[in-house]
Coordinates of C-alpha atoms in Angstrom, one line a residue:
M27 CA -8.6 48.1 39.7
T28 CA -8.8 46.1 36.4
A29 CA -6.6 43.1 35.6
K30 CA -4.7 45.4 33.2
A31 CA -4.0 48.0 35.9
A32 CA -2.7 45.2 38.2
G33 CA 0.0 44.4 35.7
T34 CA -1.5 41.4 33.9
A35 CA -1.5 41.3 30.1
G36 CA -4.5 42.9 28.5
T37 CA -5.7 45.0 25.5
S38 CA -5.1 44.7 21.8
G39 CA -1.4 45.6 22.1
S40 CA -0.6 42.2 23.8
A41 CA -3.1 40.2 21.8
G42 CA -0.5 38.4 19.7
A43 CA 1.6 37.3 22.6
A44 CA -1.4 36.2 24.5
E45 CA -2.7 34.1 21.6
A46 CA 0.7 32.4 21.4
D47 CA 0.3 31.2 25.0
G48 CA -3.1 29.6 24.6
T49 CA -5.7 28.3 22.2
D50 CA -8.9 30.0 21.4
D51 CA -10.7 27.7 23.8
D52 CA -8.8 29.3 26.7
W53 CA -10.3 32.7 26.0
R54 CA -13.8 33.7 27.2
G55 CA -15.8 36.8 27.8
W56 CA -15.7 38.1 31.4
R57 CA -19.4 37.2 31.9
E58 CA -18.9 33.5 31.2
A59 CA -15.6 33.3 33.0
T60 CA -17.0 35.1 36.1
A61 CA -20.1 32.9 36.2
D62 CA -17.9 29.8 36.4
A63 CA -15.4 31.4 38.8
L64 CA -18.1 32.5 41.3
Y65 CA -20.9 30.0 40.9
G66 CA -19.5 26.9 39.2
P67 CA -19.1 23.6 41.1
A68 CA -15.8 24.9 42.6
G69 CA -16.8 28.6 42.6
F70 CA -15.9 31.2 45.1
Y71 CA -19.4 31.5 46.5
R72 CA -19.5 27.7 47.1
R73 CA -16.4 27.8 49.3
P74 CA -16.9 26.7 52.9
E75 CA -15.8 29.9 54.5
G76 CA -18.5 31.9 52.6
P77 CA -18.2 35.5 51.6
A78 CA -17.6 36.7 55.1
G79 CA -14.3 35.0 55.0
H80 CA -13.1 37.5 52.4
F81 CA -15.0 40.8 52.8
R82 CA -17.5 42.5 55.1
T83 CA -20.8 44.1 54.0
S84 CA -23.2 46.1 56.1
V85 CA -24.8 42.8 57.0
H86 CA -21.7 41.5 58.7
A87 CA -20.6 44.7 60.3
S88 CA -23.4 45.1 62.8
P89 CA -26.8 43.8 63.8
L90 CA -28.1 47.4 63.3
F91 CA -28.4 46.8 59.6
A92 CA -30.7 43.8 60.1
G93 CA -32.7 45.8 62.6
A94 CA -33.2 48.5 60.1
V95 CA -34.3 46.1 57.4
A96 CA -36.7 44.5 59.9
R97 CA -38.3 48.0 60.5
L98 CA -38.6 48.5 56.8
L99 CA -40.4 45.1 56.6
C100 CA -42.8 46.2 59.3
R101 CA -43.6 49.4 57.3
V102 CA -44.2 47.3 54.2
D103 CA -46.4 45.0 56.4
E104 CA -48.5 47.9 57.6
A105 CA -48.8 49.4 54.1
L106 CA -50.0 46.1 52.7
G107 CA -52.7 45.8 55.4
R108 CA -51.0 43.2 57.6
P109 CA -51.4 40.2 55.3
A110 CA -51.8 36.8 56.8
S111 CA -48.5 35.7 55.2
L112 CA -45.8 38.3 54.9
A113 CA -42.7 37.3 52.8
F114 CA -39.1 38.4 53.4
V115 CA -36.9 37.4 50.5
D116 CA -33.1 37.8 51.0
M117 CA -31.4 37.8 47.6
A118 CA -27.8 36.5 47.6
A119 CA -28.2 35.4 51.2
G120 CA -24.6 34.3 51.8
R121 CA -24.8 32.1 54.8
G122 CA -28.2 33.5 56.0
E123 CA -26.8 36.3 58.2
L124 CA -29.3 39.0 57.1
V125 CA -32.5 36.9 57.1
T126 CA -31.6 35.4 60.5
G127 CA -31.0 38.9 61.9
V128 CA -34.2 40.2 60.4
L129 CA -36.3 37.4 62.0
A130 CA -34.7 38.0 65.3
A131 CA -35.4 41.7 65.2
L132 CA -39.1 41.5 64.2
P133 CA -41.8 42.1 66.8
A134 CA -43.4 38.7 67.8
D135 CA -46.7 39.4 66.0
V136 CA -45.0 40.2 62.7
A137 CA -42.5 37.3 63.0
A138 CA -45.4 34.9 63.5
R139 CA -46.8 35.9 60.1
T140 CA -43.4 36.2 58.3
R141 CA -42.3 33.6 55.8
A142 CA -38.5 34.0 55.3
Y143 CA -36.7 32.9 52.1
A144 CA -33.0 32.8 51.6
V145 CA -31.9 32.8 47.9
E146 CA -28.4 31.5 47.4
V147 CA -26.5 29.1 45.1
A148 CA -24.5 27.6 47.9
G149 CA -25.9 24.8 50.0
R150 CA -28.0 25.4 53.1
P151 CA -25.8 26.1 56.2
D152 CA -25.9 23.6 59.1
G153 CA -27.9 24.9 62.0
L154 CA -29.9 27.5 60.1
D155 CA -33.2 28.5 61.6
R156 CA -35.8 26.0 60.3
R157 CA -38.2 28.9 59.6
I158 CA -36.0 29.9 56.7
A159 CA -36.7 28.4 53.3
W160 CA -33.5 28.0 51.3
S161 CA -33.4 27.8 47.5
A162 CA -31.5 29.0 44.4
E163 CA -34.4 31.0 43.0
P164 CA -36.8 33.5 44.7
P165 CA -40.4 32.3 45.4
R166 CA -43.0 33.6 43.0
G167 CA -46.3 35.4 43.8
V168 CA -45.4 36.3 47.4
T169 CA -46.5 39.4 49.2
G170 CA -43.9 41.4 51.2
L171 CA -40.3 42.7 50.9
L172 CA -37.6 41.4 48.5
F173 CA -34.2 42.8 49.6
A174 CA -31.0 42.5 47.5
N175 CA -28.0 43.8 49.4
E176 CA -24.9 43.8 47.2
W177 CA -26.3 41.1 44.9
L178 CA -26.3 42.9 41.5
D179 CA -22.6 43.7 41.7
N180 CA -21.9 40.0 41.5
V181 CA -24.2 39.3 38.6
P182 CA -21.6 38.5 35.9
V183 CA -21.2 41.0 33.0
D184 CA -19.1 41.3 29.9
V185 CA -16.5 44.0 29.6
A186 CA -16.1 46.2 26.5
E187 CA -12.9 48.2 25.6
V188 CA -12.3 50.7 22.8
D189 CA -9.6 49.5 20.4
A190 CA -7.1 51.5 18.4
D191 CA -9.7 52.2 15.7
G192 CA -12.1 53.7 18.2
V193 CA -14.4 50.7 18.2
A194 CA -15.8 48.9 21.2
R195 CA -14.7 45.2 21.4
R196 CA -15.5 42.5 23.9
V197 CA -12.7 41.8 26.4
L198 CA -11.7 38.2 26.6
V199 CA -9.9 36.7 29.6
R200 CA -8.1 33.5 30.5
G201 CA -8.1 31.7 33.9
D202 CA -5.0 33.5 35.0
G203 CA -6.5 37.0 34.4
T204 CA -4.7 37.7 31.1
E205 CA -6.8 39.7 28.7
R206 CA -7.1 40.4 25.0
L207 CA -9.6 42.1 22.8
G208 CA -12.1 39.9 21.0
E209 CA -15.0 40.5 18.6
L210 CA -16.9 43.7 18.1
V211 CA -19.7 44.4 20.6
G212 CA -23.0 44.1 18.7
G213 CA -26.7 43.4 19.1
A214 CA -28.5 44.0 22.4
D215 CA -25.2 44.6 24.2
A216 CA -24.3 47.4 21.7
E217 CA -27.7 48.9 22.2
W218 CA -27.3 48.8 25.9
L219 CA -23.9 50.6 25.7
A220 CA -25.3 53.3 23.4
R221 CA -28.2 54.0 25.8
W222 CA -26.5 53.6 29.2
W223 CA -22.8 53.7 28.9
P224 CA -21.7 55.4 25.6
L225 CA -18.0 54.9 25.0
P226 CA -16.2 57.8 23.2
G227 CA -13.8 56.5 20.5
R228 CA -10.7 56.8 22.6
E229 CA -8.5 53.8 22.9
G230 CA -8.5 52.0 26.3
L231 CA -11.8 53.3 27.6
R232 CA -13.8 50.5 29.1
A233 CA -17.4 49.7 30.2
E234 CA -19.2 46.9 32.0
I235 CA -22.2 45.8 29.9
G236 CA -25.0 45.8 32.5
L237 CA -27.8 44.2 30.5
P238 CA -27.7 40.9 32.5
R239 CA -28.1 42.9 35.7
D240 CA -31.1 44.7 34.2
T241 CA -32.7 41.4 33.3
A242 CA -31.9 39.9 36.7
W243 CA -33.4 42.8 38.6
A244 CA -36.5 42.9 36.4
S245 CA -36.9 39.1 37.0
A246 CA -36.6 39.5 40.7
V247 CA -39.1 42.3 40.9
S248 CA -41.6 40.2 38.8
T249 CA -41.6 37.5 41.5
L250 CA -43.5 39.7 43.9
G251 CA -47.2 39.6 43.8
R252 CA -47.5 42.7 45.9
G253 CA -44.9 44.6 47.9
L254 CA -41.5 46.2 47.7
A255 CA -38.3 45.2 46.1
V256 CA -35.1 47.0 47.1
A257 CA -31.6 46.7 45.8
A258 CA -28.6 48.4 47.5
D259 CA -25.2 48.3 45.9
Y260 CA -22.1 50.1 44.7
A261 CA -23.4 52.2 41.8
H262 CA -22.9 54.9 39.2
T263 CA -25.2 56.8 36.9
R264 CA -25.1 57.6 33.2
D265 CA -23.7 61.1 33.8
A266 CA -20.8 59.9 35.8
R267 CA -19.7 56.5 34.5
P268 CA -16.1 55.5 35.4
P269 CA -14.0 55.8 32.2
F270 CA -12.1 52.6 32.7
G271 CA -14.8 50.5 34.4
T272 CA -14.8 49.1 38.0
L273 CA -14.0 45.4 37.6
T274 CA -12.0 44.2 40.6
G275 CA -11.5 41.3 43.0
F276 CA -11.5 40.7 46.8
R277 CA -9.6 38.0 48.6
E278 CA -9.1 37.6 52.4
G279 CA -10.1 41.1 53.1
R280 CA -8.0 42.8 50.5
E281 CA -8.8 44.2 47.1
T282 CA -6.9 42.3 44.4
A283 CA -6.8 41.8 40.6
P284 CA -9.9 40.0 39.3
V285 CA -8.7 36.6 38.3
P286 CA -11.5 34.1 37.3
D287 CA -10.0 31.0 38.9
G288 CA -12.5 30.6 41.8
T289 CA -10.1 32.0 44.5
C290 CA -11.4 35.5 44.8
D291 CA -14.6 37.5 44.5
I292 CA -15.2 39.3 41.2
T293 CA -17.3 42.4 41.3
A294 CA -18.1 45.5 39.4
H295 CA -20.2 48.5 40.3
V296 CA -23.8 48.6 39.1
A297 CA -25.4 50.9 36.5
L298 CA -28.4 51.1 38.9
D299 CA -30.2 53.7 36.9
A300 CA -30.5 51.1 34.1
C301 CA -31.6 48.4 36.5
A302 CA -34.3 50.7 38.0
T303 CA -35.7 51.4 34.5
A304 CA -35.7 47.7 33.6
G305 CA -37.4 46.8 36.9
G306 CA -40.2 49.3 36.0
A307 CA -40.7 48.1 32.5
D308 CA -41.2 44.4 32.9
G309 CA -44.9 44.5 32.0
A310 CA -46.0 44.5 35.6
G311 CA -47.7 47.8 35.5
L312 CA -44.7 49.5 37.1
G313 CA -43.6 52.8 35.7
G314 CA -41.5 55.9 36.2
T315 CA -38.0 56.2 37.5
R316 CA -36.0 58.9 39.4
S317 CA -32.2 58.9 39.2
G318 CA -29.7 60.4 41.6
T319 CA -27.2 59.2 44.2
D320 CA -25.7 60.8 47.3
G321 CA -22.2 60.8 45.8
T322 CA -20.8 58.1 48.1
G323 CA -20.7 55.2 45.6
R324 CA -23.6 53.3 47.1
A325 CA -27.2 53.6 45.9
A326 CA -30.5 51.9 46.2
A327 CA -33.2 51.1 43.7
G328 CA -36.7 50.4 44.8
A329 CA -39.6 48.8 42.9
V330 CA -43.1 49.0 44.4
R331 CA -45.1 46.1 43.0
G332 CA -48.8 46.6 42.3
S333 CA -48.9 50.4 42.8
G334 CA -48.1 51.6 39.4
R335 CA -44.7 53.0 40.6
T336 CA -41.1 52.3 40.3
E337 CA -38.8 54.7 42.1
R338 CA -35.0 55.0 42.4
V339 CA -34.0 56.5 45.7
P340 CA -30.7 57.9 47.0
A341 CA -28.8 55.6 49.3
C342 CA -26.0 55.5 51.7
T343 CA -22.8 55.2 52.4
P344 CA -19.2 54.8 51.9
P345 CA -18.5 51.4 50.5
A346 CA -19.5 48.7 53.0
R347 CA -17.4 45.9 51.5
G348 CA -14.1 46.0 53.3
C349 CA -15.2 48.8 55.6
S350 CA -14.0 49.4 59.1
P351 CA -15.6 47.1 61.6
S352 CA -16.2 50.1 63.9
A353 CA -18.3 52.0 61.4
P354 CA -22.0 51.7 61.9
P355 CA -23.9 50.4 58.9
C356 CA -26.5 52.4 57.1
A357 CA -30.2 51.8 57.4
P358 CA -32.9 51.9 54.8
S359 CA -34.7 55.1 55.6
A360 CA -37.1 56.0 52.7
S361 CA -40.7 55.6 53.7
W362 CA -42.5 53.5 51.1
A363 CA -45.9 53.1 52.9
H364 CA -47.6 55.9 51.0
A365 CA -46.4 54.5 47.6
L366 CA -47.6 51.0 48.4
R367 CA -51.1 52.3 49.1
S368 CA -51.3 54.9 46.3
R369 CA -49.9 55.9 43.0
S370 CA -48.0 59.0 44.2
P371 CA -44.2 58.7 44.7
P372 CA -42.8 58.1 48.1
P373 CA -40.8 60.7 50.0
T374 CA -37.1 60.0 50.0
R375 CA -34.4 61.0 52.5
R376 CA -30.7 60.5 52.5
R377 CA -29.3 57.6 54.4
T378 CA -26.4 58.6 56.5
C379 CA -23.8 56.8 58.6
A380 CA -20.3 57.5 59.8
P381 CA -17.6 57.3 57.2
S382 CA -15.5 54.2 56.8
R383 CA -12.4 53.4 54.9
A384 CA -12.0 50.6 52.4
P385 CA -8.7 48.7 52.7
P386 CA -5.8 50.2 50.7
R387 CA -5.3 49.1 47.2
P388 CA -2.3 46.7 46.7
P389 CA 0.5 48.1 44.6
S390 CA -0.2 47.9 40.9

């Protein structure tokens, strides 16, 4: 649900009134506003309660998810020839729930060789296992598994909307969530839209410009010396983009209007096919992509570093954010061992789990 759908002012029709209520300095693109609201000094992801105080992902729902990731790490370890130092890098680690669970689930001989890294902008939690290194950036040149569970949907992006003349313009927003249309979308952002999310010239259609996510994923993949990078997230593909975008917020377990004031999560589904292509075209010798999801809204992208392959694989599951606590989480199930050893693509299998329900939307 967008800010406009939730009843806040937005679009070109209300631009004059919105401008009367504030100066030009009050208006920013959604990317800049979201970055401050989520990751600034008083940002949402720096709040003491952490993300788990507002929503549940597969990581929080059950230890089964960490166990499944640990088994994947063991497969990567075997495919890499059991290196003396095996890295597990947890992107957007929250308060370290996943990396802690993975270490606990590993066999003793693998755990003894594993170097665990939690990548998170918030400070290191008190009492965290001393084996876990904590930093704002992933380590470079490591060998092992980089795992990004619901990270990319929180990489801030700008929003484009088609105006009355059929032209895509950048959506500007104030701190209270009020929107208006700004400048024309141009340059690299316009090129990204043309390739990955073409907007027909019908007024009101919207898109989230995913170029920063492509860059972020390619950068994450490049930090691996050898191994596997996996991203699992809410996603859509070029042949089925949502016509009005997916920008939304979460606060205290409920979906809400996205307001960039630091009090709620701000998220948008990921054009994961674009990310997968970017991850395979970063100059690392990775190449080739395969698109396709299982139709549930969650998907995974995998990048095999050092094998000459990037593959996009089907994922799981009904949305895990806000899902029923009783629903078992999904487990990574694609076997990557063959791809890590050779240049042929890995087999893929659907990941399945029991359906769960997201919380109902508040009245618009």
